[in-house]
PDB file of C-alpha atoms in Angstrom:
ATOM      1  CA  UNK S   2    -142.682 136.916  77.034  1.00 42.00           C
ATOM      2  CA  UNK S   3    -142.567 137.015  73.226  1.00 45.00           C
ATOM      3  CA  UNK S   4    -140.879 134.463  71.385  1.00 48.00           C
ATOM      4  CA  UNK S   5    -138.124 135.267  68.939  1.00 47.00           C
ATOM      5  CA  UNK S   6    -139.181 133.921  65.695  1.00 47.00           C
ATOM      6  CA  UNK S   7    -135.934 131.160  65.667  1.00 43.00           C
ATOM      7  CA  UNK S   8    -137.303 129.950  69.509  1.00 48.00           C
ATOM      8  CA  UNK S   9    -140.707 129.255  67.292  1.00 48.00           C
ATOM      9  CA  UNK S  10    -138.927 127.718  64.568  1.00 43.00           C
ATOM     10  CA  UNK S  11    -137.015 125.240  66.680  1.00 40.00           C
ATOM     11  CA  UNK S  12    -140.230 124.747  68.737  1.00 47.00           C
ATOM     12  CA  UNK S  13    -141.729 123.612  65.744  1.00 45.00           C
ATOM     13  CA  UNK S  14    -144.761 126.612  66.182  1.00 58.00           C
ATOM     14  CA  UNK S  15    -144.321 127.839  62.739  1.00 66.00           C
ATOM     15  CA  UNK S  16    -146.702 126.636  59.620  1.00 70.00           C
ATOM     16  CA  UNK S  17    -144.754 124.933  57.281  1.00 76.00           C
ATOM     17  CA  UNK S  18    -146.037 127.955  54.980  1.00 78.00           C
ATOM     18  CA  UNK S  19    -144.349 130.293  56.907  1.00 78.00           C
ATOM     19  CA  UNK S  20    -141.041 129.164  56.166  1.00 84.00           C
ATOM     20  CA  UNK S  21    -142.063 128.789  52.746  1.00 84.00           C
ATOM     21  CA  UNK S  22    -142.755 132.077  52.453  1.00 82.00           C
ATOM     22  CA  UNK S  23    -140.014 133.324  53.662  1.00 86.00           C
ATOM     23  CA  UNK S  24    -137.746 131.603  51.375  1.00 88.00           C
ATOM     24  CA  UNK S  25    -139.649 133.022  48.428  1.00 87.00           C
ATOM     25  CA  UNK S  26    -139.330 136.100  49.289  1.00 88.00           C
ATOM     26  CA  UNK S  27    -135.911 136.053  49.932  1.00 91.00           C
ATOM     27  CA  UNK S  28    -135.792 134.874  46.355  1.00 91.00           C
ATOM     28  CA  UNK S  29    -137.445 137.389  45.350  1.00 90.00           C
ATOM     29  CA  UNK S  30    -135.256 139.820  46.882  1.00 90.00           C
ATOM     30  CA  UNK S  31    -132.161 138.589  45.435  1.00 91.00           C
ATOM     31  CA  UNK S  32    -133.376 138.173  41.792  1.00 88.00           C
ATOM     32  CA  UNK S  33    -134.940 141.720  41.713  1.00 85.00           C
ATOM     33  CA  UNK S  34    -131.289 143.226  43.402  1.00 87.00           C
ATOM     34  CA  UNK S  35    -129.442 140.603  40.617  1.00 87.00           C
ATOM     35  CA  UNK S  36    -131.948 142.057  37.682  1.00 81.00           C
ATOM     36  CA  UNK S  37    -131.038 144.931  39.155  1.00 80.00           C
ATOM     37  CA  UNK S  38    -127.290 144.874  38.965  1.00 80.00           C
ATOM     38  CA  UNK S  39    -126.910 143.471  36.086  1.00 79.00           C
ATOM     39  CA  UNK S  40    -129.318 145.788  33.706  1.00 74.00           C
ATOM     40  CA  UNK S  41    -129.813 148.693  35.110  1.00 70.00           C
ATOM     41  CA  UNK S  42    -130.289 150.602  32.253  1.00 67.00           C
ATOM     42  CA  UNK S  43    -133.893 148.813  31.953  1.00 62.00           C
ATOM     43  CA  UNK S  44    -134.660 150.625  34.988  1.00 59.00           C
ATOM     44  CA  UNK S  45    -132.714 154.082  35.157  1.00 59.00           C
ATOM     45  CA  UNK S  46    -131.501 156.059  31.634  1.00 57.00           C
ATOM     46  CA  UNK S  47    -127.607 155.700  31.946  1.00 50.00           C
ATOM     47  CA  UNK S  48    -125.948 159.557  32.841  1.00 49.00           C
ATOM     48  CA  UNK S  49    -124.184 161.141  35.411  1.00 45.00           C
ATOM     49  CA  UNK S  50    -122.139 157.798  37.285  1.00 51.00           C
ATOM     50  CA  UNK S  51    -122.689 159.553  40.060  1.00 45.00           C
ATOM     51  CA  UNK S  52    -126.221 159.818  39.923  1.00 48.00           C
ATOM     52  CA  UNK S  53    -127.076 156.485  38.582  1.00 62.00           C
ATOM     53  CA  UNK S  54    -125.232 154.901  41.575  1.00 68.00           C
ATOM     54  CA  UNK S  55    -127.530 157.094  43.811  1.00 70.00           C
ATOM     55  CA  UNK S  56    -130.531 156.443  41.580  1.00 76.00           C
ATOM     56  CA  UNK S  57    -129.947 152.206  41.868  1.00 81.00           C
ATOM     57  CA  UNK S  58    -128.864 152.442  45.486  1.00 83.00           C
ATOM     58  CA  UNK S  59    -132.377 154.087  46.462  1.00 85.00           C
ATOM     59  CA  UNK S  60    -134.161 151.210  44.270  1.00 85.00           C
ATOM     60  CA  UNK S  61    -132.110 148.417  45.990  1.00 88.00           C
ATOM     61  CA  UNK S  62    -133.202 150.459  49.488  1.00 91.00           C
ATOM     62  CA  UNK S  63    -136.892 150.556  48.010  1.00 89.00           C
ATOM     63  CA  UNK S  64    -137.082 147.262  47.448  1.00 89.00           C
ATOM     64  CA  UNK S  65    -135.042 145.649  50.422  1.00 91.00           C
ATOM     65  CA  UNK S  66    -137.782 148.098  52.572  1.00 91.00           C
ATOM     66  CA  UNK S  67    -140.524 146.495  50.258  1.00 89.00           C
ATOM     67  CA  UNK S  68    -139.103 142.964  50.909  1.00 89.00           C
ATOM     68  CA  UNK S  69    -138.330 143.690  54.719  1.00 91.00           C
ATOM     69  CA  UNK S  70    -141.117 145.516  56.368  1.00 92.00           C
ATOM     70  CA  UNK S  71    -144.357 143.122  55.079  1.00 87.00           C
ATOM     71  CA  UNK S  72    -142.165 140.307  56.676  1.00 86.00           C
ATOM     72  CA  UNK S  73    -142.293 142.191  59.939  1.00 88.00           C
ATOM     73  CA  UNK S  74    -146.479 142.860  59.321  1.00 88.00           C
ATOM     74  CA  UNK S  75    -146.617 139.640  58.802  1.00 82.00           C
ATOM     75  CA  UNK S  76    -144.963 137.538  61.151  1.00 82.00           C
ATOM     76  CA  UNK S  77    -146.612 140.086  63.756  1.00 84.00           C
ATOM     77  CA  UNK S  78    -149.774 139.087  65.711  1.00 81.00           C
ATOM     78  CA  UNK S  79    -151.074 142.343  66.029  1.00 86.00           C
ATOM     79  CA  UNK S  80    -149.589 144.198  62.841  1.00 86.00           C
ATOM     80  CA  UNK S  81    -150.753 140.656  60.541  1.00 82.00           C
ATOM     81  CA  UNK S  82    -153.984 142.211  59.645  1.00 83.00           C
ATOM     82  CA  UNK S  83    -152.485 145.035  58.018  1.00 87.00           C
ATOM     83  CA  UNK S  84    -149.676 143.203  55.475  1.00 85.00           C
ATOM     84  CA  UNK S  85    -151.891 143.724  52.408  1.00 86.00           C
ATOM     85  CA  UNK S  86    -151.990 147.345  52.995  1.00 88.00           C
ATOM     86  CA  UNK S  87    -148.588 147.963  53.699  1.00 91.00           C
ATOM     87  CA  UNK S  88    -147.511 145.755  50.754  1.00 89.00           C
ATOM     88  CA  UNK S  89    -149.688 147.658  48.368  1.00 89.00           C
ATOM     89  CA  UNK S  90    -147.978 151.092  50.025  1.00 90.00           C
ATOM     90  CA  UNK S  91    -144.788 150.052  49.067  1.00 90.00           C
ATOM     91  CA  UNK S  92    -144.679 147.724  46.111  1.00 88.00           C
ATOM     92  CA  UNK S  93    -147.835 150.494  44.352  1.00 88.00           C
ATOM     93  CA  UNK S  94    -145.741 153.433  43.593  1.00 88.00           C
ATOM     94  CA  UNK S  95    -142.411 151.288  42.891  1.00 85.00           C
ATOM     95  CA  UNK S  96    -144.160 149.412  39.956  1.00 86.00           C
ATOM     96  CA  UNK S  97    -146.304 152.376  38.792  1.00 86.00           C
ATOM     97  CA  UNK S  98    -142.626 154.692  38.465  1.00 81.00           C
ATOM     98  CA  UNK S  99    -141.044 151.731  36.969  1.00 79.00           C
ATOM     99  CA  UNK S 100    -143.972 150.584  34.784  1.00 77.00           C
ATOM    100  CA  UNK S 101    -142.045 152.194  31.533  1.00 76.00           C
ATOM    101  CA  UNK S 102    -140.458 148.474  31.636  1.00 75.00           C
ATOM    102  CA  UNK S 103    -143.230 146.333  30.868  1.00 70.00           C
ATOM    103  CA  UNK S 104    -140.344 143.778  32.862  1.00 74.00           C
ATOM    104  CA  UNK S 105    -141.261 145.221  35.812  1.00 75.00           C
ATOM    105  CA  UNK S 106    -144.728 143.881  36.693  1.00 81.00           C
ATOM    106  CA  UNK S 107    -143.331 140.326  36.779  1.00 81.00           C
ATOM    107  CA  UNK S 108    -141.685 141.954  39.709  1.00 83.00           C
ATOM    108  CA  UNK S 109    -145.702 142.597  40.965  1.00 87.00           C
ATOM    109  CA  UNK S 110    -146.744 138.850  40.607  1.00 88.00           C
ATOM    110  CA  UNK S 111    -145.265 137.904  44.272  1.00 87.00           C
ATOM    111  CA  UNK S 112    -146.958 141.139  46.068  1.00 89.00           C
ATOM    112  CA  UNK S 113    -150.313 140.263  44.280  1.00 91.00           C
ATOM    113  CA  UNK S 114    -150.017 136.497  45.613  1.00 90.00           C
ATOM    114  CA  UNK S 115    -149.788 137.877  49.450  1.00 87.00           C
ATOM    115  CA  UNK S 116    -152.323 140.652  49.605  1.00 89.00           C
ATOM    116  CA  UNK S 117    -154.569 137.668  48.033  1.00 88.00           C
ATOM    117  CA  UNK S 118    -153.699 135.724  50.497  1.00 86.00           C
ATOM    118  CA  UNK S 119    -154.242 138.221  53.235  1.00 82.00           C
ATOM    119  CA  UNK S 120    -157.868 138.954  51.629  1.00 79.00           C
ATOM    120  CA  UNK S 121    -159.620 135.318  52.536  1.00 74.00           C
ATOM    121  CA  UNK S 122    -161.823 137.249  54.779  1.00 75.00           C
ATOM    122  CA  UNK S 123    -165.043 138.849  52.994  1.00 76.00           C
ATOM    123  CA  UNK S 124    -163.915 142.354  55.175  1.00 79.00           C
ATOM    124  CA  UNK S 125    -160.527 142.389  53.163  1.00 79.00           C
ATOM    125  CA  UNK S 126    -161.762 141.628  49.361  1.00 80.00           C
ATOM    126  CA  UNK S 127    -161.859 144.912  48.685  1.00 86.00           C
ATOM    127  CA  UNK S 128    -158.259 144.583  47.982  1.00 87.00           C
ATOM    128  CA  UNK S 129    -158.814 143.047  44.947  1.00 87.00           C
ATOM    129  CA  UNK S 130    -159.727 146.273  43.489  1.00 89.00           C
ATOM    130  CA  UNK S 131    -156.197 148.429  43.913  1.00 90.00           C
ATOM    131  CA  UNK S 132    -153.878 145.278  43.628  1.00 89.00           C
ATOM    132  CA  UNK S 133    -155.440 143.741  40.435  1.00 90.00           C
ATOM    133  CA  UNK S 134    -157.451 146.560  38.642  1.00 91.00           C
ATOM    134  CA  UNK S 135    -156.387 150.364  39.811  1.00 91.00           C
ATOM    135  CA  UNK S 136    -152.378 149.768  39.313  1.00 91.00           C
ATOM    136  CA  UNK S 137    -152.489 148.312  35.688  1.00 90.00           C
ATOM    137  CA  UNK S 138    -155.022 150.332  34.968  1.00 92.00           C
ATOM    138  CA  UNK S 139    -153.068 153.803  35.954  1.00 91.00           C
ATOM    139  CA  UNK S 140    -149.678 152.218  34.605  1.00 88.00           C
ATOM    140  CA  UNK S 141    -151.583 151.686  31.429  1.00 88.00           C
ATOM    141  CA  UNK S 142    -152.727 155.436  31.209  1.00 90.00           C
ATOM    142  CA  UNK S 143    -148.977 156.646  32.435  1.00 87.00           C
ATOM    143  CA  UNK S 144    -147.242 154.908  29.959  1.00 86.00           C
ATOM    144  CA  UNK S 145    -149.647 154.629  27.339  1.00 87.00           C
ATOM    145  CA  UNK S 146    -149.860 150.544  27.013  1.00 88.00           C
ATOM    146  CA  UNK S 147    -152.706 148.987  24.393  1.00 90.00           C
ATOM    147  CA  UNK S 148    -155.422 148.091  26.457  1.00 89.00           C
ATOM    148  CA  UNK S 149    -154.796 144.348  25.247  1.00 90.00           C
ATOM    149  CA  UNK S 150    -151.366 144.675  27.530  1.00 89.00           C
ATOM    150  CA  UNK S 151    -153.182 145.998  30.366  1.00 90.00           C
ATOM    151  CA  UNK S 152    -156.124 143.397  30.076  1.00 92.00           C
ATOM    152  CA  UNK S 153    -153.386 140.628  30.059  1.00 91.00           C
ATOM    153  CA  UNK S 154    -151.475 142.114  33.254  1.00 90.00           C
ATOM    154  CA  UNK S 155    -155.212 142.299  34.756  1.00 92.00           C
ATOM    155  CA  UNK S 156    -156.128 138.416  33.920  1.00 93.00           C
ATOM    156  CA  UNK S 157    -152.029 137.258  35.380  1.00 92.00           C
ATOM    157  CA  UNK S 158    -152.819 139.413  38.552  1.00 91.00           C
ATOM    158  CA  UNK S 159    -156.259 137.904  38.972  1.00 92.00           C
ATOM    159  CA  UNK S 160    -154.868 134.602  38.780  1.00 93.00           C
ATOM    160  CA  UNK S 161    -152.293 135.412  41.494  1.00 91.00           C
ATOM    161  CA  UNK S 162    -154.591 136.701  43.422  1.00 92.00           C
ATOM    162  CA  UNK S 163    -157.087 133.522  43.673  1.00 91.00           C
ATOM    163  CA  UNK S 164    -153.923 131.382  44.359  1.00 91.00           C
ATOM    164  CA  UNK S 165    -153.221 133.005  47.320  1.00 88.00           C
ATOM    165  CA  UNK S 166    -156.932 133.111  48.257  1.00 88.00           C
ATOM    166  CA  UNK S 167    -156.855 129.442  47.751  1.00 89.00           C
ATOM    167  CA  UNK S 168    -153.850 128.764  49.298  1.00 86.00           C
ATOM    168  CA  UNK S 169    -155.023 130.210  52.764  1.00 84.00           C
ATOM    169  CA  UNK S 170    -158.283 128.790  52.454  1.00 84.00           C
ATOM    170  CA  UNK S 171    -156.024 125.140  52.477  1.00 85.00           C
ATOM    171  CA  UNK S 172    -154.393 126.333  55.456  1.00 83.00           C
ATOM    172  CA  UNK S 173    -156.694 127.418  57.343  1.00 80.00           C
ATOM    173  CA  UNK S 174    -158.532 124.371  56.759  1.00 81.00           C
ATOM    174  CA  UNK S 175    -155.631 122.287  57.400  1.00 77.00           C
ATOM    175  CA  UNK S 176    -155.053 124.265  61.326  1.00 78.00           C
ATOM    176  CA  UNK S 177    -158.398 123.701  62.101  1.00 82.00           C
ATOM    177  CA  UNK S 178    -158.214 120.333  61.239  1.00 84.00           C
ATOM    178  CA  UNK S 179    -155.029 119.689  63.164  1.00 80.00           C
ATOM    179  CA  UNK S 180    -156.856 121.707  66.191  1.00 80.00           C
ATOM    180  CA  UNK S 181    -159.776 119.801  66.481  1.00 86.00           C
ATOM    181  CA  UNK S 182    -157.497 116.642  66.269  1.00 83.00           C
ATOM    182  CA  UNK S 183    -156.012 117.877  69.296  1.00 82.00           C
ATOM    183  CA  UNK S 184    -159.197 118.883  71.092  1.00 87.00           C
ATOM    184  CA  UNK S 185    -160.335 115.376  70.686  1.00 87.00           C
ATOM    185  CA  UNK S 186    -157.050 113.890  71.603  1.00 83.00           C
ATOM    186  CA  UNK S 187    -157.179 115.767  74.999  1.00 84.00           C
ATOM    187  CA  UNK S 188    -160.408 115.154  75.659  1.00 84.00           C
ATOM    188  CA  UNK S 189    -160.132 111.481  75.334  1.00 84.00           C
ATOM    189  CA  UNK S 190    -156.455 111.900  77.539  1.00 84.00           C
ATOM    190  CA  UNK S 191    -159.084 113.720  80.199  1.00 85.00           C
ATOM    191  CA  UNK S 192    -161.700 110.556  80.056  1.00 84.00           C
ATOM    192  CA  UNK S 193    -159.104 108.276  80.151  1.00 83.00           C
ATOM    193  CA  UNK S 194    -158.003 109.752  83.586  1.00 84.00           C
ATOM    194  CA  UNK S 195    -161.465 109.956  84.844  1.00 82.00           C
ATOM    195  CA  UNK S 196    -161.592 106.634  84.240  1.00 81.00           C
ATOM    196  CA  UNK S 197    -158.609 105.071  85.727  1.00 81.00           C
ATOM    197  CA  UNK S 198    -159.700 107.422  88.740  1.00 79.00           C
ATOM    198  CA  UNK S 199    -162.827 105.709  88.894  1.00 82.00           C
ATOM    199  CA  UNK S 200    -161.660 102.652  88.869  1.00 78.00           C
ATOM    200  CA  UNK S 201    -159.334 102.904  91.831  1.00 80.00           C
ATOM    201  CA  UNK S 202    -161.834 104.656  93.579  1.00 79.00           C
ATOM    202  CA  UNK S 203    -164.035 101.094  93.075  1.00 78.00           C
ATOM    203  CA  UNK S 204    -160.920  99.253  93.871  1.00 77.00           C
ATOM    204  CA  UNK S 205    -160.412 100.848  97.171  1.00 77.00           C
ATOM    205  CA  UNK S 206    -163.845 100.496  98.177  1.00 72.00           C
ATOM    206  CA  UNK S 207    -164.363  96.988  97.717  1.00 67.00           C
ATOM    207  CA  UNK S 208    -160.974  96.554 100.139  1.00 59.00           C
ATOM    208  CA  UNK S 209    -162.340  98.381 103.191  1.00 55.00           C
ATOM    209  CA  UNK S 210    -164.101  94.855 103.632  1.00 51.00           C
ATOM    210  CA  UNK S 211    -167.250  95.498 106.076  1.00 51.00           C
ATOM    211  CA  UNK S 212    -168.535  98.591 107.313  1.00 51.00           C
ATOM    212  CA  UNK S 213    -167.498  97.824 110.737  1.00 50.00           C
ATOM    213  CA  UNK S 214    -163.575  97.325 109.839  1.00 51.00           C
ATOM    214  CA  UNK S 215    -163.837 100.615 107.795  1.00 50.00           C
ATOM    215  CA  UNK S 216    -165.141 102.325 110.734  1.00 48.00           C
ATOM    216  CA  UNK S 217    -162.261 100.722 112.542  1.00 51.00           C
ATOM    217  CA  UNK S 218    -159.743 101.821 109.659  1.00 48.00           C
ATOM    218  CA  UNK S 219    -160.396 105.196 110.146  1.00 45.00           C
ATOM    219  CA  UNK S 220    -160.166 105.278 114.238  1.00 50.00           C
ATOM    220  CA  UNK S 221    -164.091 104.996 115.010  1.00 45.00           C
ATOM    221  CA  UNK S 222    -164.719 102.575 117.738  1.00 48.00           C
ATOM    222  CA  UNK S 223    -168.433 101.322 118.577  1.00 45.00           C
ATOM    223  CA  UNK S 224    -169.457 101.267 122.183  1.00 51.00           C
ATOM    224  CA  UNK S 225    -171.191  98.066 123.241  1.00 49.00           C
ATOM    225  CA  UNK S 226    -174.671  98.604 125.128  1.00 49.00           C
ATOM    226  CA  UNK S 227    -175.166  98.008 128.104  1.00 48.00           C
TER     227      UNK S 227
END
């Protein structure tokens, strides 16, 4: 049976990372709604009330969705593999329609630091490309930012990125460690039983006494000749 993610927290199965993350995001998510709330003119021109409450209540669903669904991905054994993809799906076209606020891509820094740290594997690098390069770049040509702007966004994304990279690589260095710790520890537990094993089997071989009263032990009696 699958484990609930609270049965893995109490059991103490979760990288400490994990929770981390989680909190982050959730942190995130609730200064991007608050941002939200508070000026939303520096993300939708004021008009119809009407429509402005549906415009910001489809942004707050965009980016609860964008906040949600890579948490899902990535607390997901099978799904895992694909968080970098699904965060760039959903966090691409928000910051590339919202891009007219330069604002806005401080929103980007946290989506940048996960797909990097989904991309520590040489087959997934070619993330780097999209995340750090493609959506400046096209935000740049939308809203017509100097290329200084864009280059800046570009070098702050790049940095992201190589945290997370790093970050994973210190993880995953850090399980393995902790693995082969264990491996040794139960391997050691497994000679350690041998050995006590061994020992009693020694011990109860030098009480049998002579082969005669062994023979004797076990219900074998010798027949005298005539």
């Amino acid at each position: 049976m699958r484990q609930t993610a609270w049965k893995k927290i109490v059991k103490g199965k979760w990288h400490w990372f994990d929770l981390v993350f989680l909190a982050v995001r959730t942190s995130w998510l609730i200064l991007a709604l608050r941002d939200l709330r508070v000026n939303p003119e520096q993300i939708i021109e004021a008009s119809n009330p009407l429509l402005t409450t549906g415009a910001l209540a489809l942004v707050a669903l965009w980016l609860t969705a964008s906040y949600l669904i890579p948490l899902v991905f990535y607390f997901s054994k099978k799904l895992k593999p694909y968080s970098p993809l699904i965060e760039l799906v959903l966090m691409g076209p928000l910051v590339l329609y919202f891009a007219g606020e330069p604002g806005v891509f401080d929103l980007y820094n946290l989506p940048v630091f996960t797909v990097g740290y989904f991309s520590f594997r040489k087959k997934y690098a070619w993330y780097y490309l999209p995340t750090v390069i493609v959506i400046p770049l096209l935000a740049g040509w939308i809203y017509d930012y100097p290329l200084k702007m864009i280059a800046n966004e570009m070098l702050d994304n790049t940095v992201m990125f190589i945290i997370g990279i790093c970050l994973r690589a210190m993880i995953t260095g850090h399980t393995r460690m902790k693995e082969m710790v264990q491996i040794i520890q139960d391997q050691n537990q497994t000679l350690e039983l041998y050995s006590k094993q061994i020992k009693q089997l020694r011990l109860s071989r030098k009480g049998t006494g002579s082969p005669a009263s062994c023979m004797t032990r076990w219900g074998i009696r010798l027949r005298r000749p005539f």
